[in-house]
CSV table of C-alpha atoms in Angstrom, one decimal:
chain,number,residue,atom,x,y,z
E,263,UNK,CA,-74.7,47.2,56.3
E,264,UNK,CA,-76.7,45.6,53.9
E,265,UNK,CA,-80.6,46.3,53.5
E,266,UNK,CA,-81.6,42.7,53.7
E,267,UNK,CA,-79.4,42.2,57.2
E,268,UNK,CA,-81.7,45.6,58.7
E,269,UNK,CA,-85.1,43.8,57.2
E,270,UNK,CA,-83.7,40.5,58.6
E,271,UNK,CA,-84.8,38.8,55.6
E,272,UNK,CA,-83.5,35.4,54.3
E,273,UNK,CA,-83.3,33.9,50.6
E,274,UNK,CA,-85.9,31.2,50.3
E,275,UNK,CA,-84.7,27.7,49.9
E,276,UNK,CA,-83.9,27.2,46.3
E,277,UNK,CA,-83.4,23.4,46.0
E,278,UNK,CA,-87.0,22.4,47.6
E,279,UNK,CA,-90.4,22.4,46.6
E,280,UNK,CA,-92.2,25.4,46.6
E,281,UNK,CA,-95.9,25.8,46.5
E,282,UNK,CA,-96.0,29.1,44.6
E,283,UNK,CA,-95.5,29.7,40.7
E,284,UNK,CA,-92.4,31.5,39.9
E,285,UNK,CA,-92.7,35.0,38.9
E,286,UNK,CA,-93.5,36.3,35.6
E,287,UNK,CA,-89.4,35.9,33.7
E,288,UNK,CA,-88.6,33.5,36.5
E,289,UNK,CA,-89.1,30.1,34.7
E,290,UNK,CA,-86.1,27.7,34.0
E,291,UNK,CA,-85.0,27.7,30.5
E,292,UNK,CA,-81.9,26.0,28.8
E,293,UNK,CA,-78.8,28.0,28.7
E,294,UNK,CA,-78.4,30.0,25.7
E,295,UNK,CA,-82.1,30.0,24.3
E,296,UNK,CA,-83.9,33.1,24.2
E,297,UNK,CA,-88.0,31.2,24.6
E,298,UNK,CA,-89.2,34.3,21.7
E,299,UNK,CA,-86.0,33.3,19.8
E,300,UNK,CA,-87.0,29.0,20.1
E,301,UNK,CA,-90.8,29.3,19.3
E,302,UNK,CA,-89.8,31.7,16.4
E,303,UNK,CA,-87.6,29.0,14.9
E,304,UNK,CA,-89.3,25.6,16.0
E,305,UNK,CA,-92.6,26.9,16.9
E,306,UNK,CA,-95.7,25.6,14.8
E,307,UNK,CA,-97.1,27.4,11.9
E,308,UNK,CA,-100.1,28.9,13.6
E,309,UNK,CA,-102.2,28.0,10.2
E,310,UNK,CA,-106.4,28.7,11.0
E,311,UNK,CA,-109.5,28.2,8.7
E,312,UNK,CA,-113.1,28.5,8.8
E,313,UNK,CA,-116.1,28.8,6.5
E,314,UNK,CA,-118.9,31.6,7.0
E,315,UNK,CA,-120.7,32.4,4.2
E,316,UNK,CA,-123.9,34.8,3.7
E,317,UNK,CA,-126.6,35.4,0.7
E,318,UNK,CA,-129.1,38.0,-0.2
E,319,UNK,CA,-132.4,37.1,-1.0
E,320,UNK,CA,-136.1,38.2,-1.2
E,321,UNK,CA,-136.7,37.8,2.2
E,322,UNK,CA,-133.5,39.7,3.8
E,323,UNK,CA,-129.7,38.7,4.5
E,324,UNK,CA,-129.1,34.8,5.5
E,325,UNK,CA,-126.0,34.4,7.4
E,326,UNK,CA,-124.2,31.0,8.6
E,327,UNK,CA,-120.9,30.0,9.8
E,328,UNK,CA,-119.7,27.0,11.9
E,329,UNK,CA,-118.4,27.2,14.9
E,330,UNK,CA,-114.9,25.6,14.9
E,331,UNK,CA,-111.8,27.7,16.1
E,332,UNK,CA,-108.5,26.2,15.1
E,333,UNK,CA,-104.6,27.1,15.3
E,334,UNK,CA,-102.7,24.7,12.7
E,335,UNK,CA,-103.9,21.4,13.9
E,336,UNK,CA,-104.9,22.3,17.4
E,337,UNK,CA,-108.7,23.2,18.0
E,338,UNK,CA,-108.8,25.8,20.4
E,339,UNK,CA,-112.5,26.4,20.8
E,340,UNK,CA,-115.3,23.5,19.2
E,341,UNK,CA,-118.6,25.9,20.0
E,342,UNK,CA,-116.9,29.8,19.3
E,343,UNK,CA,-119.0,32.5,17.7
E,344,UNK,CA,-118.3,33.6,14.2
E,345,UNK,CA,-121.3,35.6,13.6
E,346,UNK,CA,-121.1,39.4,15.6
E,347,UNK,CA,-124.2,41.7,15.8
E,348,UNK,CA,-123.0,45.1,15.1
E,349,UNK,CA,-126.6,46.8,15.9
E,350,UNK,CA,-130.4,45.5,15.9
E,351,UNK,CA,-130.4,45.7,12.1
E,352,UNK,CA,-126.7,44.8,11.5
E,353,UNK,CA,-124.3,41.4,11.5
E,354,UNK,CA,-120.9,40.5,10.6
E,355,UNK,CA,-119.4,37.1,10.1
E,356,UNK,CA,-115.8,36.5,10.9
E,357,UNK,CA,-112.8,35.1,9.2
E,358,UNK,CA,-109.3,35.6,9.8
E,359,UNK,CA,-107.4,36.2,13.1
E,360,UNK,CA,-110.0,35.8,16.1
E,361,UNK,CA,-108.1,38.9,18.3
E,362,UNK,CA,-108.3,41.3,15.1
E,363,UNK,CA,-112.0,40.6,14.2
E,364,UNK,CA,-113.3,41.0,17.6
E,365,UNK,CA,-110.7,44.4,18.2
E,366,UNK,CA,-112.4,45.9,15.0
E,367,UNK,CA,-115.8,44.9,15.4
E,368,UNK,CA,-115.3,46.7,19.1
E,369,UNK,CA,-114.6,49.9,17.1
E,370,UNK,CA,-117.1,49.5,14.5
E,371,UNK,CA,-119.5,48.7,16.9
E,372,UNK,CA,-118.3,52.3,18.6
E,373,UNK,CA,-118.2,54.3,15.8
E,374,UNK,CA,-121.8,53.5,14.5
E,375,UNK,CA,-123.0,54.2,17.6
E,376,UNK,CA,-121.5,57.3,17.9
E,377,UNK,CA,-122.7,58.5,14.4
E,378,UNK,CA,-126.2,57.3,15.4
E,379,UNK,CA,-126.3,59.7,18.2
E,380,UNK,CA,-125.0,62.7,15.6
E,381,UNK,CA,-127.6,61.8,13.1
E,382,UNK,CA,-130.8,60.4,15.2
E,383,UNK,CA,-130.9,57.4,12.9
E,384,UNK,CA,-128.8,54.0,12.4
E,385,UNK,CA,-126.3,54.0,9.1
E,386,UNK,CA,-127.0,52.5,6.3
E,387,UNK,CA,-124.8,49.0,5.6
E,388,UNK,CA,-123.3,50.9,2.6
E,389,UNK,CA,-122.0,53.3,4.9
E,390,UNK,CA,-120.5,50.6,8.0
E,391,UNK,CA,-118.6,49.1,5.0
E,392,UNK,CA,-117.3,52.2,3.7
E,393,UNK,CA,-116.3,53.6,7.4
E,394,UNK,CA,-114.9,49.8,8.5
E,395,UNK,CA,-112.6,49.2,5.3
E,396,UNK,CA,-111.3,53.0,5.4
E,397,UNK,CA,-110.2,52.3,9.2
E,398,UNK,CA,-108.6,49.3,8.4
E,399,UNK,CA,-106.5,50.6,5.2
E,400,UNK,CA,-104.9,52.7,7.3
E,401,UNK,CA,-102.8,49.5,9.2
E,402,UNK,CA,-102.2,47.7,5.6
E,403,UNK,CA,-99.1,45.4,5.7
E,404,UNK,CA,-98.9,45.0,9.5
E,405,UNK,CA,-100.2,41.3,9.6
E,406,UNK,CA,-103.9,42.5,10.1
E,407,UNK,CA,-105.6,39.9,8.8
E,408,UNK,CA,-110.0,40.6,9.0
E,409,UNK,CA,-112.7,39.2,6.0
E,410,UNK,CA,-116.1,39.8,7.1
E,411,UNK,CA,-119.1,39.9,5.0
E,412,UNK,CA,-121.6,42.8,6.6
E,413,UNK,CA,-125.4,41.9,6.6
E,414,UNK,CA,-127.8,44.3,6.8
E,415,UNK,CA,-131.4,46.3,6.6
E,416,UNK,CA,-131.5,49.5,5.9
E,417,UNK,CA,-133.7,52.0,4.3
E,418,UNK,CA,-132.9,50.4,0.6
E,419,UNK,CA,-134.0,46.7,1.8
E,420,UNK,CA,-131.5,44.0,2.3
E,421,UNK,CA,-127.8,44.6,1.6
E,422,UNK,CA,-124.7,42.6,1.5
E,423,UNK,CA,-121.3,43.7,1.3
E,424,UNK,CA,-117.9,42.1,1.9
E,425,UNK,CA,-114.9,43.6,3.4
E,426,UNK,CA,-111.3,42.8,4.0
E,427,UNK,CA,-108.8,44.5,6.2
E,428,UNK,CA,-106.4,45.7,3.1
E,429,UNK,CA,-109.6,48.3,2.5
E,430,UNK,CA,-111.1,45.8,-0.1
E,431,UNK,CA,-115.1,46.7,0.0
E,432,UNK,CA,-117.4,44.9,-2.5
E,433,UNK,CA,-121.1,44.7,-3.0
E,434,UNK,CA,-122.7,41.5,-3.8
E,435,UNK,CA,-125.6,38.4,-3.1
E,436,UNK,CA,-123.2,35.7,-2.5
E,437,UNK,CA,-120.3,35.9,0.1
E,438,UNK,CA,-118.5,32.8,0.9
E,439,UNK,CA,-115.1,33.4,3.3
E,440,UNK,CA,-112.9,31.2,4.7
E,441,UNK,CA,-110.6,27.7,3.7
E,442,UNK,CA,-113.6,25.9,3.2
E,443,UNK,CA,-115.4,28.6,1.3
E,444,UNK,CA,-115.0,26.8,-2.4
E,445,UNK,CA,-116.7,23.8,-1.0
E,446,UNK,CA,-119.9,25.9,0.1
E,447,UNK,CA,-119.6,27.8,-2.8
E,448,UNK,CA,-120.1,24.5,-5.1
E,449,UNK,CA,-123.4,24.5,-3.4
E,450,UNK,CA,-124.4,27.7,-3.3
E,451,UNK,CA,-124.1,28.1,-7.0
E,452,UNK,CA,-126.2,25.3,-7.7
E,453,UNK,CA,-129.4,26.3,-5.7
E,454,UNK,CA,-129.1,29.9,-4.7
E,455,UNK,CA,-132.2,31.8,-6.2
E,456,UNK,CA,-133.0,35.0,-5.6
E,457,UNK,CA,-136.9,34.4,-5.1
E,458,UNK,CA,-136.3,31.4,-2.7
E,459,UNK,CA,-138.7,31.1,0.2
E,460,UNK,CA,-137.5,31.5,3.7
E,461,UNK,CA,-137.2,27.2,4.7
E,462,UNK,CA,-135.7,27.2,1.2
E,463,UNK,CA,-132.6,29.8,2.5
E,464,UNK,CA,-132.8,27.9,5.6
E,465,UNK,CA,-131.9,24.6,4.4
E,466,UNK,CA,-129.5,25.8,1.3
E,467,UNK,CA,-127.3,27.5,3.9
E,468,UNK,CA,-127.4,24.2,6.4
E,469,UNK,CA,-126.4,22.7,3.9
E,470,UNK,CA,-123.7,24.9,2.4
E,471,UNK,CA,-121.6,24.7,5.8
E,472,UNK,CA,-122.4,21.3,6.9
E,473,UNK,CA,-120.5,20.2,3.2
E,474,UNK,CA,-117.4,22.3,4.2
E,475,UNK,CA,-117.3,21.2,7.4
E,476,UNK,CA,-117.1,17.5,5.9
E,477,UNK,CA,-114.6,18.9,3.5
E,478,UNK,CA,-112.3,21.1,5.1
E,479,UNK,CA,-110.2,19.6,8.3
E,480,UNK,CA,-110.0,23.4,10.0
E,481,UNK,CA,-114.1,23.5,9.5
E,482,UNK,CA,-116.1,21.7,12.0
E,483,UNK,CA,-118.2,21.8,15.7
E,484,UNK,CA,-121.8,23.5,14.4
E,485,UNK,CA,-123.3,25.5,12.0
E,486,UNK,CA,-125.0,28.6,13.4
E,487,UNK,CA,-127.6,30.2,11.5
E,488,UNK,CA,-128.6,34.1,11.6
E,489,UNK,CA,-131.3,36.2,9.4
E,490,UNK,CA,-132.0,39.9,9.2
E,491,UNK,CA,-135.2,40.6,8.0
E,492,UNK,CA,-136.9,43.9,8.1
E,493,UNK,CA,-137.7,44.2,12.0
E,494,UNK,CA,-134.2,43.2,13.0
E,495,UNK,CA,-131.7,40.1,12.9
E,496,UNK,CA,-133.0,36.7,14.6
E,497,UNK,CA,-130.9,33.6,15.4
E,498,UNK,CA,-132.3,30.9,14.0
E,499,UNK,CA,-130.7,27.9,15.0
E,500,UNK,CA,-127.5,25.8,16.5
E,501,UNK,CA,-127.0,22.9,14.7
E,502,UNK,CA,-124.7,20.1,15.4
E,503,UNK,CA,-122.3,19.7,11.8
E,504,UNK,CA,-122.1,15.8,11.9
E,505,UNK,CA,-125.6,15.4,12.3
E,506,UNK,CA,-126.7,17.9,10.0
E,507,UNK,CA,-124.4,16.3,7.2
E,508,UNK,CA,-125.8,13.4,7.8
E,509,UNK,CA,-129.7,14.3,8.1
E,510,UNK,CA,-129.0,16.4,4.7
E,511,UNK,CA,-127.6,13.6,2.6
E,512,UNK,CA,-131.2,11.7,2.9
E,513,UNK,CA,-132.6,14.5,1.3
E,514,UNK,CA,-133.2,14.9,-2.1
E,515,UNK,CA,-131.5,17.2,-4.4
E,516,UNK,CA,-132.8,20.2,-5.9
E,517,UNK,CA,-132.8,18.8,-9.3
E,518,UNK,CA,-134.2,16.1,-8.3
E,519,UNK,CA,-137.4,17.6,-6.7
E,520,UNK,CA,-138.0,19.1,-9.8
E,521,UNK,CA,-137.3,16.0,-12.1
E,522,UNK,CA,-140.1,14.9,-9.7
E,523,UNK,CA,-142.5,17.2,-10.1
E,524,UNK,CA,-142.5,17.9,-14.0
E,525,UNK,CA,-143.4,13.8,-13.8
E,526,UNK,CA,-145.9,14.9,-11.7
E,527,UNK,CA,-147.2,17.3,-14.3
E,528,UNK,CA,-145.9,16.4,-17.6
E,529,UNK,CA,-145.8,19.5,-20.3
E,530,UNK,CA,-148.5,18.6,-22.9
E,531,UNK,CA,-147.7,17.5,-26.4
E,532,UNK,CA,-148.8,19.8,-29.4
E,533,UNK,CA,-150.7,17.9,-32.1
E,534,UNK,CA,-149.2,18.0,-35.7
E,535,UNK,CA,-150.3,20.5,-37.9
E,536,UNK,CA,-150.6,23.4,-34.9
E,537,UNK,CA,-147.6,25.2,-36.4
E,538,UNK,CA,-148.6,25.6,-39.8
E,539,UNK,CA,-151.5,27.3,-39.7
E,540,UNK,CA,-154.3,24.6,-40.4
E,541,UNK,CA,-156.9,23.5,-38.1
E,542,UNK,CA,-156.2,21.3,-35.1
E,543,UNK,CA,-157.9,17.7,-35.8
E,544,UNK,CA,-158.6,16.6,-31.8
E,545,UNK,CA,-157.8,18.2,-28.5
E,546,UNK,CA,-159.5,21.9,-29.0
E,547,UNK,CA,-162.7,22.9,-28.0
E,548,UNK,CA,-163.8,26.0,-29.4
E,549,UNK,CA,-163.1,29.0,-27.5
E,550,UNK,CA,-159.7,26.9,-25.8
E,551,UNK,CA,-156.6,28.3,-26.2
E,552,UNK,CA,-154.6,25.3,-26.1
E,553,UNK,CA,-152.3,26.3,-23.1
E,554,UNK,CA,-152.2,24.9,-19.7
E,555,UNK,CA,-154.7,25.4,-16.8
E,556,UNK,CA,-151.8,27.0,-14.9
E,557,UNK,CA,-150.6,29.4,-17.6
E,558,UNK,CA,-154.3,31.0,-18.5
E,559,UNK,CA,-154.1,32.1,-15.0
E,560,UNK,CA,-151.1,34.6,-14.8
């Protein structure tokens, strides 16, 4: 006797409506198509982009990225975050495949805090770059795709250092990562400075996203804005890309501020006859050096 004629059960009506999913392998498919085998073959290119970028400057480690998360031409998430804090004095932006970035930053995350608790004091950025790339060397040519720029404090001041998942590690002050990193490198080249003031690193990296977002089609929802200083990283700001692109362009441009101001205080003229040796005919008092009010006082 059959098991289902003891349990008195009965095959549910296949040709009506039922109000429950099918189970999990259960769905209809067309004879003689695997669905692996299909979306394999005519599946999209699952293509993804983003731009994060961070500098080094006198003031600590800027970091900005926007917040658009794409798969070819479908925008999976307008408002994600692409800026991860490792610990209190640590950050990591993210490129790359979402999954793998937030899997490793999980570990790295674990690992730090583990050595924290041997040692009795945080790592050094140097050393979170070193430990992250040597992890992820190991899985080289498996289709691990992670570029993260680390930005940090540590006992040497501010430090910057960029890392991708073939065990790449470099040191530098300018990181730019992502499909619409050579537009926000453009600008970034022409106004980073070391000795900028902290609005001044503000506004440059505002500015450096907001043009890639306008650039680059996988780019786009807002530009978050991070800074570690000495005491610890601070979020800055949410900003909405569009707006931001379009509050920046009725600014003025770097060079222009200071075509404005050297009109403001013109350079003054030296009178003939100062560079060969004879006596200055009008504009010297004894005692005057000649040079500018603002020079005699450095």
């Amino acid at each position: 006797m059959a098991l289902q004629d003891v349990c008195k059960w009965q095959a549910p009506d296949t040709q009506g409506l039922s109000p429950h999913l099918s189970p999990a392998g259960g769905w209809a498919v067309p004879r003689g198509c695997d669905p692996q085998t299909f979306l394999q073959t005519h599946g999209p290119r699952l293509a993804h982009g983003t731009t994060t970028l961070a500098f080094r400057f006198r003031h600590g480690v800027i970091a900005a990225a926007d917040t658009r998360s794409s798969c070819s031409n479908y925008v999976a998430c307008p408002a994600s975050r692409k800026v991860i804090p490792v610990h209190q004095h640590l950050l990591g932006t993210t490129s790359g495949t979402s999954a793998d970035c937030a899997t490793w930053y999980r570990v790295l995350q674990r690992e730090l805090r583990l050595r924290a608790l041997r040692e009795g004091r945080l790592p050094s950025v140097a050393s979170a770059a070193k430990l992250l790339s040597t992890m992820m060397s190991r899985y080289r040519g498996l289709d691990l795709c992670v570029a993260t720029a680390l930005c940090g404090w540590d006992r040497s001041g501010p430090a910057l250092f960029y890392v991708y998942s073939d065990g790449t590690r470099l040191q530098g002050d300018i990181f730019s990562v992502g499909s619409g990193s050579p537009y926000a490198y453009g600008v970034l080249d022409r106004g980073y400075r070391y000795d900028m003031t902290t609005q001044e690193a503000y506004i440059l990296a505002r500015r450096a996203v907001a043009h890639a977002t306008h650039r680059d089609a996988y780019s786009g929802g807002s530009v978050d804005l991070f800074h570690v200083r000495e005491s610890g990283w601070e979020y800055v700001s949410r900003n909405d890309a569009c707006v931001l692109y379009s509050e920046l362009q009725k600014l003025p441009e770097p060079e222009k501020q200071e075509e404005e101001a050297s009109e403001a205080h013109p350079e003054p003229v030296t009178p003939h006859g100062a560079g060969d040796g004879g006596e200055l005919s009008v504009g010297c008092r004894p005692g005057d050096s000649g040079l500018p009010a603002e020079t005699e006082t450095l």
